[in-house]
Amino acid sequence: DPQISGLLPLHIAVLLRSNELVQHLLAPGHGGQPRADPSGLSDKKLPVIHQAILLPFPEAVFALIAAGADVSAPNPDTGDNVVHVAAATGNIALLQAVVQKAAASGDTAIKGIAAENKARLTPLDIALVAFYGQCWQLVGHNAADPLQTEVPPHAPADGQYGLVLA
């Protein structure tokens, strides 16, 4: 099938929305490493986690994050990282999972949450443009410019810019 040509088995498992196959491919193989690379790229360099977020296939997203998927891996065409992609979907559970993963990765958190794509948009910009108030709050808490003096039109009335992630 030409539609799946150039995809890794993990990409195909995600496209098929087969949680069982995704779990099998991410299970430890020889040497304790997952059988498939959770940060694997298609022949067009699209990270598998981007595909899982866009479908959406939450079980695969959570499994990929747990297996160590790189949340700062960009889409080569747009420059979007996983946080950009999740912010654009408006799916709060997926966005929270990727932001927490980014926050747990130390320096990569800043790169992932505050990174600009090729259009020079950050995940916060994308969340604002998409008018997803809850996404804006979640990303905004982690990447808002502390010197910003204007309050965005979708800011919470209490002035709090985000959710506290444990």
Short mmCIF file of C-alpha atoms in Angstrom, two decimals:
data_model
loop_
_atom_site.label_atom_id
_atom_site.label_comp_id
_atom_site.label_asym_id
_atom_site.label_seq_id
_atom_site.Cartn_x
_atom_site.Cartn_y
_atom_site.Cartn_z
CA ASP A 1 0.00 0.00 0.00
CA PRO A 2 1.63 3.30 -1.07
CA GLN A 3 0.01 5.15 1.83
CA ILE A 4 2.10 3.21 4.36
CA SER A 5 5.27 3.07 2.28
CA GLY A 6 8.18 4.64 4.16
CA LEU A 7 6.59 4.21 7.58
CA LEU A 8 8.13 2.32 10.46
CA PRO A 9 6.12 -0.47 12.13
CA LEU A 10 5.34 1.86 15.03
CA HIS A 11 3.88 4.46 12.64
CA ILE A 12 1.73 1.75 11.07
CA ALA A 13 0.55 0.54 14.49
CA VAL A 14 -0.48 4.11 15.33
CA LEU A 15 -2.26 4.56 11.98
CA LEU A 16 -4.14 1.33 12.63
CA ARG A 17 -4.94 2.61 16.14
CA SER A 18 -3.78 -0.72 17.49
CA ASN A 19 -3.01 -0.17 21.16
CA GLU A 20 -1.99 -3.82 21.47
CA LEU A 21 0.58 -3.51 18.66
CA VAL A 22 1.87 -0.16 19.97
CA GLN A 23 2.35 -1.71 23.43
CA HIS A 24 4.10 -4.73 21.90
CA LEU A 25 6.48 -2.56 19.86
CA LEU A 26 7.30 -0.36 22.86
CA ALA A 27 7.78 -3.30 25.26
CA PRO A 28 11.38 -4.00 26.28
CA GLY A 29 13.23 -6.29 23.90
CA HIS A 30 16.81 -7.51 24.11
CA GLY A 31 18.89 -5.33 26.43
CA GLY A 32 15.82 -3.76 28.02
CA GLN A 33 15.31 -1.24 25.19
CA PRO A 34 11.93 -0.91 23.43
CA ARG A 35 11.60 -3.04 20.29
CA ALA A 36 10.78 0.11 18.33
CA ASP A 37 12.23 3.59 18.76
CA PRO A 38 9.58 5.76 20.50
CA SER A 39 11.16 8.76 18.74
CA GLY A 40 11.16 7.02 15.35
CA LEU A 41 10.80 9.07 12.20
CA SER A 42 8.99 8.22 8.97
CA ASP A 43 10.78 8.57 5.64
CA LYS A 44 9.49 12.17 5.63
CA LYS A 45 11.03 12.67 9.10
CA LEU A 46 7.66 12.91 10.87
CA PRO A 47 7.96 11.78 14.50
CA VAL A 48 5.53 9.00 15.37
CA ILE A 49 4.25 10.93 18.40
CA HIS A 50 3.10 13.77 16.10
CA GLN A 51 1.04 11.26 14.17
CA ALA A 52 -0.49 9.86 17.38
CA ILE A 53 -1.44 13.35 18.60
CA LEU A 54 -3.00 14.37 15.29
CA LEU A 55 -5.20 11.26 14.91
CA PRO A 56 -5.83 11.57 17.99
CA PHE A 57 -4.74 8.30 19.55
CA PRO A 58 -4.26 9.19 23.25
CA GLU A 59 -3.26 5.68 24.36
CA ALA A 60 -0.38 5.73 21.87
CA VAL A 61 0.67 9.24 22.93
CA PHE A 62 0.82 8.21 26.59
CA ALA A 63 2.67 4.99 25.72
CA LEU A 64 5.19 6.85 23.55
CA ILE A 65 5.82 9.41 26.29
CA ALA A 66 6.27 6.65 28.88
CA ALA A 67 8.73 4.92 26.52
CA GLY A 68 10.81 8.10 26.22
CA ALA A 69 9.64 9.75 22.99
CA ASP A 70 11.50 12.98 22.22
CA VAL A 71 8.98 15.79 22.77
CA SER A 72 11.25 18.37 21.15
CA ALA A 73 11.48 16.48 17.82
CA PRO A 74 10.28 18.85 15.10
CA ASN A 75 8.11 18.28 12.07
CA PRO A 76 10.60 19.00 9.25
CA ASP A 77 8.02 20.86 7.15
CA THR A 78 6.58 23.17 9.81
CA GLY A 79 9.17 23.09 12.59
CA ASP A 80 6.40 22.22 15.06
CA ASN A 81 7.48 20.16 18.05
CA VAL A 82 5.13 17.93 20.02
CA VAL A 83 3.96 20.78 22.23
CA HIS A 84 3.02 22.86 19.14
CA VAL A 85 1.05 19.92 17.73
CA ALA A 86 -0.76 19.20 21.00
CA ALA A 87 -1.62 22.89 21.53
CA ALA A 88 -3.15 23.06 18.05
CA THR A 89 -5.47 20.12 18.72
CA GLY A 90 -7.16 21.61 21.76
CA ASN A 91 -6.95 18.21 23.47
CA ILE A 92 -6.17 19.15 27.08
CA ALA A 93 -5.22 15.63 28.22
CA LEU A 94 -2.70 15.22 25.40
CA LEU A 95 -1.31 18.72 25.88
CA GLN A 96 -0.94 18.19 29.61
CA ALA A 97 0.88 14.89 29.03
CA VAL A 98 3.39 16.40 26.60
CA VAL A 99 3.94 19.54 28.71
CA GLN A 100 4.57 17.37 31.78
CA LYS A 101 7.01 15.24 29.77
CA ALA A 102 8.76 18.38 28.56
CA ALA A 103 8.87 19.80 32.09
CA ALA A 104 10.41 16.56 33.37
CA SER A 105 13.19 16.72 30.76
CA GLY A 106 15.04 19.68 32.26
CA ASP A 107 16.53 21.93 29.61
CA THR A 108 14.44 20.36 26.87
CA ALA A 109 11.35 21.70 28.64
CA ILE A 110 12.26 25.27 27.77
CA LYS A 111 13.20 24.33 24.22
CA GLY A 112 9.98 22.36 23.75
CA ILE A 113 7.55 24.74 25.40
CA ALA A 114 9.06 28.04 24.23
CA ALA A 115 10.41 26.86 20.86
CA GLU A 116 9.42 28.71 17.72
CA ASN A 117 8.37 26.81 14.62
CA LYS A 118 9.28 27.89 11.07
CA ALA A 119 6.48 30.47 11.15
CA ARG A 120 8.09 31.84 14.36
CA LEU A 121 5.12 30.70 16.46
CA THR A 122 5.51 29.18 19.91
CA PRO A 123 3.06 26.64 21.34
CA LEU A 124 1.57 29.54 23.32
CA ASP A 125 0.97 31.47 20.08
CA ILE A 126 -0.67 28.43 18.53
CA ALA A 127 -2.91 27.91 21.56
CA LEU A 128 -3.94 31.58 21.44
CA VAL A 129 -4.58 31.54 17.69
CA ALA A 130 -6.62 28.36 18.02
CA PHE A 131 -8.72 30.01 20.76
CA TYR A 132 -8.33 27.07 23.07
CA GLY A 133 -8.53 28.84 26.43
CA GLN A 134 -7.57 25.83 28.51
CA CYS A 135 -4.63 25.03 26.20
CA TRP A 136 -3.54 28.65 26.45
CA GLN A 137 -3.61 28.45 30.24
CA LEU A 138 -1.60 25.23 30.29
CA VAL A 139 1.07 26.36 27.83
CA GLY A 140 0.99 29.96 29.05
CA HIS A 141 1.89 28.95 32.59
CA ASN A 142 5.04 27.30 31.29
CA ALA A 143 6.12 29.78 28.62
CA ALA A 144 4.51 33.19 29.21
CA ASP A 145 6.76 36.21 28.87
CA PRO A 146 7.14 37.59 32.42
CA LEU A 147 7.71 41.09 30.98
CA GLN A 148 4.46 41.09 29.02
CA THR A 149 2.33 44.02 30.12
CA GLU A 150 -0.76 43.43 27.99
CA VAL A 151 -3.27 40.85 29.14
CA PRO A 152 -4.37 38.62 26.23
CA PRO A 153 -8.13 38.70 25.54
CA HIS A 154 -8.55 35.06 26.59
CA ALA A 155 -6.67 35.39 29.87
CA PRO A 156 -8.46 34.05 32.94
CA ALA A 157 -10.33 36.71 34.91
CA ASP A 158 -8.33 35.99 38.06
CA GLY A 159 -5.06 36.88 36.28
CA GLN A 160 -3.64 33.41 36.80
CA TYR A 161 -1.95 32.31 33.59
CA GLY A 162 -1.87 28.60 33.95
CA LEU A 163 -2.36 25.28 35.59
CA VAL A 164 0.13 24.07 38.13
CA LEU A 165 1.61 20.78 37.00
CA ALA A 166 2.81 18.44 39.70
#
